[in-house]
Amino acid sequence: MNEFLKAEYSKLITPVETKTEKSGVEKTDKMWNKGEALKLLETNDKKKEEKKKEKKPTPVPKKDTPTVIYVAHFSAENDEWKNKFAEFGVVKSTHVVKRVLVPTPIETPEATNSAEISQPATSSFALISFADHEEAAKAVTEKIIGGVFPRQRRVVARGFKNATEEDVRAWFATAGEVRKVEVYDVFAEAEKLGVSIVDYDKEETWWNVEFMRPDGAARSLLKSADELLRNTQENIHAEYAPSARIPKKGAKTAEEHKEEEAAAEAEAAAEDAETQAIAIELASQDQIEHLDEDDEDFSTDEEDLIRRAELV
């Protein structure tokens, strides 16, 4: 029984006076008034039910309302681009991320220059954070320098010194709900995905962080630029995790081009062999028609027939 009910019940106790046998001093005993106690319990239950009814229903999660805009393949010589976004509302912060993990272009027959093939693709992208979702949505609708709401939920990061998985999770959790954190094998992933590592330290640990929502991942990239780690007083480097390159619809990979070239060469060789065989046969027939076997110019040697075929 809780303290509140005990206090209430004490008010319902009927005191009974008795005398002790030895001293004759009056002593107060206590008895429960059961009827009143039952009424109090019933009243207490009713109050509980009323409180349950008055309790506010669990709020329905709001629809995802991103406030960060993503601009791919970004390059700008000045800050004029920031003013274009500011026309639509209050811009809280901006950040240009220079990738360390850069997708390498797919080799094609058109890229005959080896230097052109080895050069990485555009390696920077920009993030613009608005104070309000509606303002950000207006800028996206107007397609300001190709800005869109980000869709990627995974980021990779380096720069944490002697950090555990819990440390990394706690740092990123202030940007958004984190779904998963794990060590990222940057070299194995780079080889598998065809990614060039522009700047790296082999001893440095990379982390893969997956968020529940894309806006959380975007805010974490902004945080990495604005906030210093307490133990090092340095920024971490974070960027979107590289993904497998998907060729454009109708585009052919280098292997497909090589297969086509090999097939074309084989077909041409077969046509040449067939043409040569026909020419040899014609040359042989021509020789038979004009020469006798006893003639010193008559020959069945294949090389001699080929030479004659070239003259036919």
JSON list of N, CA and C in Angstrom, two decimals, residues 108-173:
[
{"chain": "A", "resi": 108, "resn": "THR", "atom": "N", "xyz": [36.45, 3.93, -71.10]},
{"chain": "A", "resi": 108, "resn": "THR", "atom": "CA", "xyz": [35.73, 3.71, -72.35]},
{"chain": "A", "resi": 108, "resn": "THR", "atom": "C", "xyz": [36.69, 3.90, -73.51]},
{"chain": "A", "resi": 109, "resn": "PRO", "atom": "N", "xyz": [36.37, 3.37, -74.71]},
{"chain": "A", "resi": 109, "resn": "PRO", "atom": "CA", "xyz": [37.26, 3.55, -75.87]},
{"chain": "A", "resi": 109, "resn": "PRO", "atom": "C", "xyz": [37.50, 5.01, -76.20]},
{"chain": "A", "resi": 110, "resn": "GLU", "atom": "N", "xyz": [36.53, 5.89, -75.86]},
{"chain": "A", "resi": 110, "resn": "GLU", "atom": "CA", "xyz": [36.70, 7.30, -76.18]},
{"chain": "A", "resi": 110, "resn": "GLU", "atom": "C", "xyz": [37.81, 7.93, -75.32]},
{"chain": "A", "resi": 111, "resn": "ALA", "atom": "N", "xyz": [38.01, 7.39, -74.11]},
{"chain": "A", "resi": 111, "resn": "ALA", "atom": "CA", "xyz": [39.04, 7.93, -73.22]},
{"chain": "A", "resi": 111, "resn": "ALA", "atom": "C", "xyz": [40.36, 7.22, -73.51]},
{"chain": "A", "resi": 112, "resn": "THR", "atom": "N", "xyz": [40.98, 7.56, -74.65]},
{"chain": "A", "resi": 112, "resn": "THR", "atom": "CA", "xyz": [42.20, 6.88, -75.06]},
{"chain": "A", "resi": 112, "resn": "THR", "atom": "C", "xyz": [43.42, 7.36, -74.31]},
{"chain": "A", "resi": 113, "resn": "ASN", "atom": "N", "xyz": [43.34, 8.56, -73.75]},
{"chain": "A", "resi": 113, "resn": "ASN", "atom": "CA", "xyz": [44.46, 9.11, -73.00]},
{"chain": "A", "resi": 113, "resn": "ASN", "atom": "C", "xyz": [44.51, 8.46, -71.63]},
{"chain": "A", "resi": 114, "resn": "SER", "atom": "N", "xyz": [45.62, 7.78, -71.30]},
{"chain": "A", "resi": 114, "resn": "SER", "atom": "CA", "xyz": [45.73, 7.08, -70.02]},
{"chain": "A", "resi": 114, "resn": "SER", "atom": "C", "xyz": [45.61, 8.04, -68.85]},
{"chain": "A", "resi": 115, "resn": "ALA", "atom": "N", "xyz": [46.10, 9.28, -69.02]},
{"chain": "A", "resi": 115, "resn": "ALA", "atom": "CA", "xyz": [46.02, 10.28, -67.94]},
{"chain": "A", "resi": 115, "resn": "ALA", "atom": "C", "xyz": [44.57, 10.63, -67.68]},
{"chain": "A", "resi": 116, "resn": "GLU", "atom": "N", "xyz": [43.77, 10.70, -68.75]},
{"chain": "A", "resi": 116, "resn": "GLU", "atom": "CA", "xyz": [42.35, 11.03, -68.61]},
{"chain": "A", "resi": 116, "resn": "GLU", "atom": "C", "xyz": [41.61, 9.93, -67.85]},
{"chain": "A", "resi": 117, "resn": "ILE", "atom": "N", "xyz": [42.00, 8.67, -68.11]},
{"chain": "A", "resi": 117, "resn": "ILE", "atom": "CA", "xyz": [41.35, 7.54, -67.47]},
{"chain": "A", "resi": 117, "resn": "ILE", "atom": "C", "xyz": [41.65, 7.52, -65.98]},
{"chain": "A", "resi": 118, "resn": "SER", "atom": "N", "xyz": [42.88, 7.84, -65.58]},
{"chain": "A", "resi": 118, "resn": "SER", "atom": "CA", "xyz": [43.29, 7.72, -64.19]},
{"chain": "A", "resi": 118, "resn": "SER", "atom": "C", "xyz": [42.82, 8.90, -63.33]},
{"chain": "A", "resi": 119, "resn": "GLN", "atom": "N", "xyz": [42.39, 9.99, -63.97]},
{"chain": "A", "resi": 119, "resn": "GLN", "atom": "CA", "xyz": [41.95, 11.15, -63.20]},
{"chain": "A", "resi": 119, "resn": "GLN", "atom": "C", "xyz": [40.62, 10.88, -62.51]},
{"chain": "A", "resi": 120, "resn": "PRO", "atom": "N", "xyz": [40.50, 11.20, -61.21]},
{"chain": "A", "resi": 120, "resn": "PRO", "atom": "CA", "xyz": [39.22, 10.98, -60.52]},
{"chain": "A", "resi": 120, "resn": "PRO", "atom": "C", "xyz": [38.16, 11.95, -60.99]},
{"chain": "A", "resi": 121, "resn": "ALA", "atom": "N", "xyz": [36.89, 11.60, -60.73]},
{"chain": "A", "resi": 121, "resn": "ALA", "atom": "CA", "xyz": [35.77, 12.47, -61.10]},
{"chain": "A", "resi": 121, "resn": "ALA", "atom": "C", "xyz": [35.69, 13.65, -60.15]},
{"chain": "A", "resi": 122, "resn": "THR", "atom": "N", "xyz": [34.73, 14.56, -60.40]},
{"chain": "A", "resi": 122, "resn": "THR", "atom": "CA", "xyz": [34.53, 15.71, -59.53]},
{"chain": "A", "resi": 122, "resn": "THR", "atom": "C", "xyz": [34.37, 15.24, -58.09]},
{"chain": "A", "resi": 123, "resn": "SER", "atom": "N", "xyz": [35.13, 15.84, -57.17]},
{"chain": "A", "resi": 123, "resn": "SER", "atom": "CA", "xyz": [35.24, 15.27, -55.83]},
{"chain": "A", "resi": 123, "resn": "SER", "atom": "C", "xyz": [34.64, 16.13, -54.73]},
{"chain": "A", "resi": 124, "resn": "SER", "atom": "N", "xyz": [33.85, 17.12, -55.06]},
{"chain": "A", "resi": 124, "resn": "SER", "atom": "CA", "xyz": [33.27, 17.98, -54.02]},
{"chain": "A", "resi": 124, "resn": "SER", "atom": "C", "xyz": [31.75, 18.02, -54.14]},
{"chain": "A", "resi": 125, "resn": "PHE", "atom": "N", "xyz": [31.10, 18.17, -52.98]},
{"chain": "A", "resi": 125, "resn": "PHE", "atom": "CA", "xyz": [29.66, 18.41, -52.97]},
{"chain": "A", "resi": 125, "resn": "PHE", "atom": "C", "xyz": [29.36, 19.39, -51.85]},
{"chain": "A", "resi": 126, "resn": "ALA", "atom": "N", "xyz": [28.20, 20.05, -51.93]},
{"chain": "A", "resi": 126, "resn": "ALA", "atom": "CA", "xyz": [27.85, 21.10, -50.96]},
{"chain": "A", "resi": 126, "resn": "ALA", "atom": "C", "xyz": [26.58, 20.73, -50.21]},
{"chain": "A", "resi": 127, "resn": "LEU", "atom": "N", "xyz": [26.50, 21.22, -48.96]},
{"chain": "A", "resi": 127, "resn": "LEU", "atom": "CA", "xyz": [25.32, 21.04, -48.12]},
{"chain": "A", "resi": 127, "resn": "LEU", "atom": "C", "xyz": [24.87, 22.40, -47.63]},
{"chain": "A", "resi": 128, "resn": "ILE", "atom": "N", "xyz": [23.57, 22.66, -47.71]},
{"chain": "A", "resi": 128, "resn": "ILE", "atom": "CA", "xyz": [23.00, 23.94, -47.27]},
{"chain": "A", "resi": 128, "resn": "ILE", "atom": "C", "xyz": [21.89, 23.64, -46.26]},
{"chain": "A", "resi": 129, "resn": "SER", "atom": "N", "xyz": [22.02, 24.12, -45.05]},
{"chain": "A", "resi": 129, "resn": "SER", "atom": "CA", "xyz": [21.05, 23.85, -44.00]},
{"chain": "A", "resi": 129, "resn": "SER", "atom": "C", "xyz": [20.14, 25.06, -43.79]},
{"chain": "A", "resi": 130, "resn": "PHE", "atom": "N", "xyz": [18.82, 24.84, -43.94]},
{"chain": "A", "resi": 130, "resn": "PHE", "atom": "CA", "xyz": [17.82, 25.89, -43.72]},
{"chain": "A", "resi": 130, "resn": "PHE", "atom": "C", "xyz": [17.23, 25.76, -42.32]},
{"chain": "A", "resi": 131, "resn": "ALA", "atom": "N", "xyz": [16.69, 26.87, -41.82]},
{"chain": "A", "resi": 131, "resn": "ALA", "atom": "CA", "xyz": [16.04, 26.86, -40.51]},
{"chain": "A", "resi": 131, "resn": "ALA", "atom": "C", "xyz": [14.67, 26.22, -40.58]},
{"chain": "A", "resi": 132, "resn": "ASP", "atom": "N", "xyz": [14.06, 26.20, -41.77]},
{"chain": "A", "resi": 132, "resn": "ASP", "atom": "CA", "xyz": [12.69, 25.72, -41.92]},
{"chain": "A", "resi": 132, "resn": "ASP", "atom": "C", "xyz": [12.59, 24.81, -43.14]},
{"chain": "A", "resi": 133, "resn": "HIS", "atom": "N", "xyz": [11.78, 23.74, -43.00]},
{"chain": "A", "resi": 133, "resn": "HIS", "atom": "CA", "xyz": [11.63, 22.79, -44.10]},
{"chain": "A", "resi": 133, "resn": "HIS", "atom": "C", "xyz": [10.96, 23.43, -45.32]},
{"chain": "A", "resi": 134, "resn": "GLU", "atom": "N", "xyz": [9.94, 24.23, -45.09]},
{"chain": "A", "resi": 134, "resn": "GLU", "atom": "CA", "xyz": [9.21, 24.83, -46.21]},
{"chain": "A", "resi": 134, "resn": "GLU", "atom": "C", "xyz": [10.13, 25.73, -47.03]},
{"chain": "A", "resi": 135, "resn": "GLU", "atom": "N", "xyz": [11.01, 26.46, -46.37]},
{"chain": "A", "resi": 135, "resn": "GLU", "atom": "CA", "xyz": [11.95, 27.32, -47.10]},
{"chain": "A", "resi": 135, "resn": "GLU", "atom": "C", "xyz": [12.91, 26.48, -47.94]},
{"chain": "A", "resi": 136, "resn": "ALA", "atom": "N", "xyz": [13.38, 25.37, -47.34]},
{"chain": "A", "resi": 136, "resn": "ALA", "atom": "CA", "xyz": [14.27, 24.48, -48.08]},
{"chain": "A", "resi": 136, "resn": "ALA", "atom": "C", "xyz": [13.55, 23.87, -49.28]},
{"chain": "A", "resi": 137, "resn": "ALA", "atom": "N", "xyz": [12.28, 23.51, -49.08]},
{"chain": "A", "resi": 137, "resn": "ALA", "atom": "CA", "xyz": [11.50, 22.90, -50.16]},
{"chain": "A", "resi": 137, "resn": "ALA", "atom": "C", "xyz": [11.33, 23.85, -51.34]},
{"chain": "A", "resi": 138, "resn": "LYS", "atom": "N", "xyz": [11.17, 25.14, -51.04]},
{"chain": "A", "resi": 138, "resn": "LYS", "atom": "CA", "xyz": [11.03, 26.13, -52.12]},
{"chain": "A", "resi": 138, "resn": "LYS", "atom": "C", "xyz": [12.31, 26.19, -52.96]},
{"chain": "A", "resi": 139, "resn": "ALA", "atom": "N", "xyz": [13.45, 26.17, -52.29]},
{"chain": "A", "resi": 139, "resn": "ALA", "atom": "CA", "xyz": [14.73, 26.21, -53.02]},
{"chain": "A", "resi": 139, "resn": "ALA", "atom": "C", "xyz": [14.91, 24.97, -53.88]},
{"chain": "A", "resi": 140, "resn": "VAL", "atom": "N", "xyz": [14.48, 23.81, -53.36]},
{"chain": "A", "resi": 140, "resn": "VAL", "atom": "CA", "xyz": [14.57, 22.57, -54.14]},
{"chain": "A", "resi": 140, "resn": "VAL", "atom": "C", "xyz": [13.64, 22.62, -55.34]},
{"chain": "A", "resi": 141, "resn": "THR", "atom": "N", "xyz": [12.44, 23.15, -55.14]},
{"chain": "A", "resi": 141, "resn": "THR", "atom": "CA", "xyz": [11.47, 23.27, -56.23]},
{"chain": "A", "resi": 141, "resn": "THR", "atom": "C", "xyz": [12.01, 24.13, -57.37]},
{"chain": "A", "resi": 142, "resn": "GLU", "atom": "N", "xyz": [12.72, 25.20, -56.99]},
{"chain": "A", "resi": 142, "resn": "GLU", "atom": "CA", "xyz": [13.30, 26.11, -57.99]},
{"chain": "A", "resi": 142, "resn": "GLU", "atom": "C", "xyz": [14.59, 25.58, -58.60]},
{"chain": "A", "resi": 143, "resn": "LYS", "atom": "N", "xyz": [15.06, 24.42, -58.10]},
{"chain": "A", "resi": 143, "resn": "LYS", "atom": "CA", "xyz": [16.27, 23.76, -58.62]},
{"chain": "A", "resi": 143, "resn": "LYS", "atom": "C", "xyz": [17.49, 24.69, -58.62]},
{"chain": "A", "resi": 144, "resn": "ILE", "atom": "N", "xyz": [17.69, 25.37, -57.50]},
{"chain": "A", "resi": 144, "resn": "ILE", "atom": "CA", "xyz": [18.84, 26.27, -57.38]},
{"chain": "A", "resi": 144, "resn": "ILE", "atom": "C", "xyz": [20.13, 25.46, -57.46]},
{"chain": "A", "resi": 145, "resn": "ILE", "atom": "N", "xyz": [20.93, 25.74, -58.47]},
{"chain": "A", "resi": 145, "resn": "ILE", "atom": "CA", "xyz": [22.20, 25.05, -58.82]},
{"chain": "A", "resi": 145, "resn": "ILE", "atom": "C", "xyz": [22.10, 23.53, -58.62]},
{"chain": "A", "resi": 146, "resn": "GLY", "atom": "N", "xyz": [20.94, 23.00, -58.99]},
{"chain": "A", "resi": 146, "resn": "GLY", "atom": "CA", "xyz": [20.76, 21.54, -58.95]},
{"chain": "A", "resi": 146, "resn": "GLY", "atom": "C", "xyz": [20.57, 20.96, -57.57]},
{"chain": "A", "resi": 147, "resn": "GLY", "atom": "N", "xyz": [20.21, 21.78, -56.59]},
{"chain": "A", "resi": 147, "resn": "GLY", "atom": "CA", "xyz": [20.05, 21.29, -55.21]},
{"chain": "A", "resi": 147, "resn": "GLY", "atom": "C", "xyz": [18.86, 20.36, -55.05]},
{"chain": "A", "resi": 148, "resn": "VAL", "atom": "N", "xyz": [19.04, 19.28, -54.28]},
{"chain": "A", "resi": 148, "resn": "VAL", "atom": "CA", "xyz": [17.98, 18.32, -53.99]},
{"chain": "A", "resi": 148, "resn": "VAL", "atom": "C", "xyz": [18.05, 17.93, -52.52]},
{"chain": "A", "resi": 149, "resn": "PHE", "atom": "N", "xyz": [17.00, 17.31, -52.03]},
{"chain": "A", "resi": 149, "resn": "PHE", "atom": "CA", "xyz": [17.05, 16.76, -50.68]},
{"chain": "A", "resi": 149, "resn": "PHE", "atom": "C", "xyz": [17.89, 15.48, -50.74]},
{"chain": "A", "resi": 150, "resn": "PRO", "atom": "N", "xyz": [18.84, 15.32, -49.83]},
{"chain": "A", "resi": 150, "resn": "PRO", "atom": "CA", "xyz": [19.69, 14.12, -49.87]},
{"chain": "A", "resi": 150, "resn": "PRO", "atom": "C", "xyz": [18.90, 12.85, -49.60]},
{"chain": "A", "resi": 151, "resn": "ARG", "atom": "N", "xyz": [19.36, 11.74, -50.19]},
{"chain": "A", "resi": 151, "resn": "ARG", "atom": "CA", "xyz": [18.69, 10.46, -50.00]},
{"chain": "A", "resi": 151, "resn": "ARG", "atom": "C", "xyz": [19.59, 9.42, -49.34]},
{"chain": "A", "resi": 152, "resn": "GLN", "atom": "N", "xyz": [20.88, 9.72, -49.27]},
{"chain": "A", "resi": 152, "resn": "GLN", "atom": "CA", "xyz": [21.80, 8.73, -48.72]},
{"chain": "A", "resi": 152, "resn": "GLN", "atom": "C", "xyz": [21.81, 8.79, -47.19]},
{"chain": "A", "resi": 153, "resn": "ARG", "atom": "N", "xyz": [21.82, 7.59, -46.57]},
{"chain": "A", "resi": 153, "resn": "ARG", "atom": "CA", "xyz": [21.77, 7.52, -45.11]},
{"chain": "A", "resi": 153, "resn": "ARG", "atom": "C", "xyz": [23.09, 7.06, -44.49]},
{"chain": "A", "resi": 154, "resn": "ARG", "atom": "N", "xyz": [24.08, 6.76, -45.32]},
{"chain": "A", "resi": 154, "resn": "ARG", "atom": "CA", "xyz": [25.36, 6.26, -44.80]},
{"chain": "A", "resi": 154, "resn": "ARG", "atom": "C", "xyz": [26.46, 7.29, -44.99]},
{"chain": "A", "resi": 155, "resn": "VAL", "atom": "N", "xyz": [27.26, 7.46, -43.93]},
{"chain": "A", "resi": 155, "resn": "VAL", "atom": "CA", "xyz": [28.45, 8.31, -44.01]},
{"chain": "A", "resi": 155, "resn": "VAL", "atom": "C", "xyz": [29.64, 7.51, -43.49]},
{"chain": "A", "resi": 156, "resn": "VAL", "atom": "N", "xyz": [30.82, 7.88, -43.96]},
{"chain": "A", "resi": 156, "resn": "VAL", "atom": "CA", "xyz": [32.05, 7.29, -43.44]},
{"chain": "A", "resi": 156, "resn": "VAL", "atom": "C", "xyz": [32.88, 8.42, -42.84]},
{"chain": "A", "resi": 157, "resn": "ALA", "atom": "N", "xyz": [33.60, 8.11, -41.77]},
{"chain": "A", "resi": 157, "resn": "ALA", "atom": "CA", "xyz": [34.31, 9.17, -41.06]},
{"chain": "A", "resi": 157, "resn": "ALA", "atom": "C", "xyz": [35.65, 8.67, -40.53]},
{"chain": "A", "resi": 158, "resn": "ARG", "atom": "N", "xyz": [36.58, 9.58, -40.41]},
{"chain": "A", "resi": 158, "resn": "ARG", "atom": "CA", "xyz": [37.87, 9.29, -39.80]},
{"chain": "A", "resi": 158, "resn": "ARG", "atom": "C", "xyz": [38.26, 10.49, -38.94]},
{"chain": "A", "resi": 159, "resn": "GLY", "atom": "N", "xyz": [39.23, 10.28, -38.07]},
{"chain": "A", "resi": 159, "resn": "GLY", "atom": "CA", "xyz": [39.70, 11.38, -37.22]},
{"chain": "A", "resi": 159, "resn": "GLY", "atom": "C", "xyz": [39.44, 11.18, -35.75]},
{"chain": "A", "resi": 160, "resn": "PHE", "atom": "N", "xyz": [38.72, 10.09, -35.39]},
{"chain": "A", "resi": 160, "resn": "PHE", "atom": "CA", "xyz": [38.49, 9.78, -33.98]},
{"chain": "A", "resi": 160, "resn": "PHE", "atom": "C", "xyz": [39.74, 9.10, -33.42]},
{"chain": "A", "resi": 161, "resn": "LYS", "atom": "N", "xyz": [40.25, 9.61, -32.34]},
{"chain": "A", "resi": 161, "resn": "LYS", "atom": "CA", "xyz": [41.45, 9.04, -31.72]},
{"chain": "A", "resi": 161, "resn": "LYS", "atom": "C", "xyz": [41.05, 8.13, -30.55]},
{"chain": "A", "resi": 162, "resn": "ASN", "atom": "N", "xyz": [41.48, 6.86, -30.64]},
{"chain": "A", "resi": 162, "resn": "ASN", "atom": "CA", "xyz": [41.22, 5.89, -29.57]},
{"chain": "A", "resi": 162, "resn": "ASN", "atom": "C", "xyz": [39.74, 5.84, -29.19]},
{"chain": "A", "resi": 163, "resn": "ALA", "atom": "N", "xyz": [38.88, 5.88, -30.18]},
{"chain": "A", "resi": 163, "resn": "ALA", "atom": "CA", "xyz": [37.44, 5.89, -29.92]},
{"chain": "A", "resi": 163, "resn": "ALA", "atom": "C", "xyz": [36.86, 4.49, -30.01]},
{"chain": "A", "resi": 164, "resn": "THR", "atom": "N", "xyz": [35.84, 4.23, -29.21]},
{"chain": "A", "resi": 164, "resn": "THR", "atom": "CA", "xyz": [35.10, 2.97, -29.28]},
{"chain": "A", "resi": 164, "resn": "THR", "atom": "C", "xyz": [33.85, 3.18, -30.13]},
{"chain": "A", "resi": 165, "resn": "GLU", "atom": "N", "xyz": [33.17, 2.07, -30.41]},
{"chain": "A", "resi": 165, "resn": "GLU", "atom": "CA", "xyz": [31.91, 2.16, -31.17]},
{"chain": "A", "resi": 165, "resn": "GLU", "atom": "C", "xyz": [30.90, 3.04, -30.44]},
{"chain": "A", "resi": 166, "resn": "GLU", "atom": "N", "xyz": [30.85, 2.92, -29.10]},
{"chain": "A", "resi": 166, "resn": "GLU", "atom": "CA", "xyz": [29.92, 3.73, -28.31]},
{"chain": "A", "resi": 166, "resn": "GLU", "atom": "C", "xyz": [30.27, 5.22, -28.41]},
{"chain": "A", "resi": 167, "resn": "ASP", "atom": "N", "xyz": [31.57, 5.53, -28.43]},
{"chain": "A", "resi": 167, "resn": "ASP", "atom": "CA", "xyz": [32.00, 6.93, -28.55]},
{"chain": "A", "resi": 167, "resn": "ASP", "atom": "C", "xyz": [31.53, 7.53, -29.88]},
{"chain": "A", "resi": 168, "resn": "VAL", "atom": "N", "xyz": [31.74, 6.77, -30.94]},
{"chain": "A", "resi": 168, "resn": "VAL", "atom": "CA", "xyz": [31.36, 7.25, -32.28]},
{"chain": "A", "resi": 168, "resn": "VAL", "atom": "C", "xyz": [29.85, 7.40, -32.39]},
{"chain": "A", "resi": 169, "resn": "ARG", "atom": "N", "xyz": [29.13, 6.42, -31.87]},
{"chain": "A", "resi": 169, "resn": "ARG", "atom": "CA", "xyz": [27.67, 6.48, -31.91]},
{"chain": "A", "resi": 169, "resn": "ARG", "atom": "C", "xyz": [27.15, 7.71, -31.15]},
{"chain": "A", "resi": 170, "resn": "ALA", "atom": "N", "xyz": [27.72, 7.95, -29.97]},
{"chain": "A", "resi": 170, "resn": "ALA", "atom": "CA", "xyz": [27.27, 9.09, -29.15]},
{"chain": "A", "resi": 170, "resn": "ALA", "atom": "C", "xyz": [27.54, 10.41, -29.86]},
{"chain": "A", "resi": 171, "resn": "TRP", "atom": "N", "xyz": [28.66, 10.51, -30.55]},
{"chain": "A", "resi": 171, "resn": "TRP", "atom": "CA", "xyz": [29.00, 11.76, -31.23]},
{"chain": "A", "resi": 171, "resn": "TRP", "atom": "C", "xyz": [28.03, 12.04, -32.37]},
{"chain": "A", "resi": 172, "resn": "PHE", "atom": "N", "xyz": [27.70, 11.01, -33.15]},
{"chain": "A", "resi": 172, "resn": "PHE", "atom": "CA", "xyz": [26.81, 11.19, -34.30]},
{"chain": "A", "resi": 172, "resn": "PHE", "atom": "C", "xyz": [25.34, 11.27, -33.90]},
{"chain": "A", "resi": 173, "resn": "ALA", "atom": "N", "xyz": [24.99, 10.72, -32.73]},
{"chain": "A", "resi": 173, "resn": "ALA", "atom": "CA", "xyz": [23.58, 10.66, -32.33]},
{"chain": "A", "resi": 173, "resn": "ALA", "atom": "C", "xyz": [22.97, 12.04, -32.16]}
]
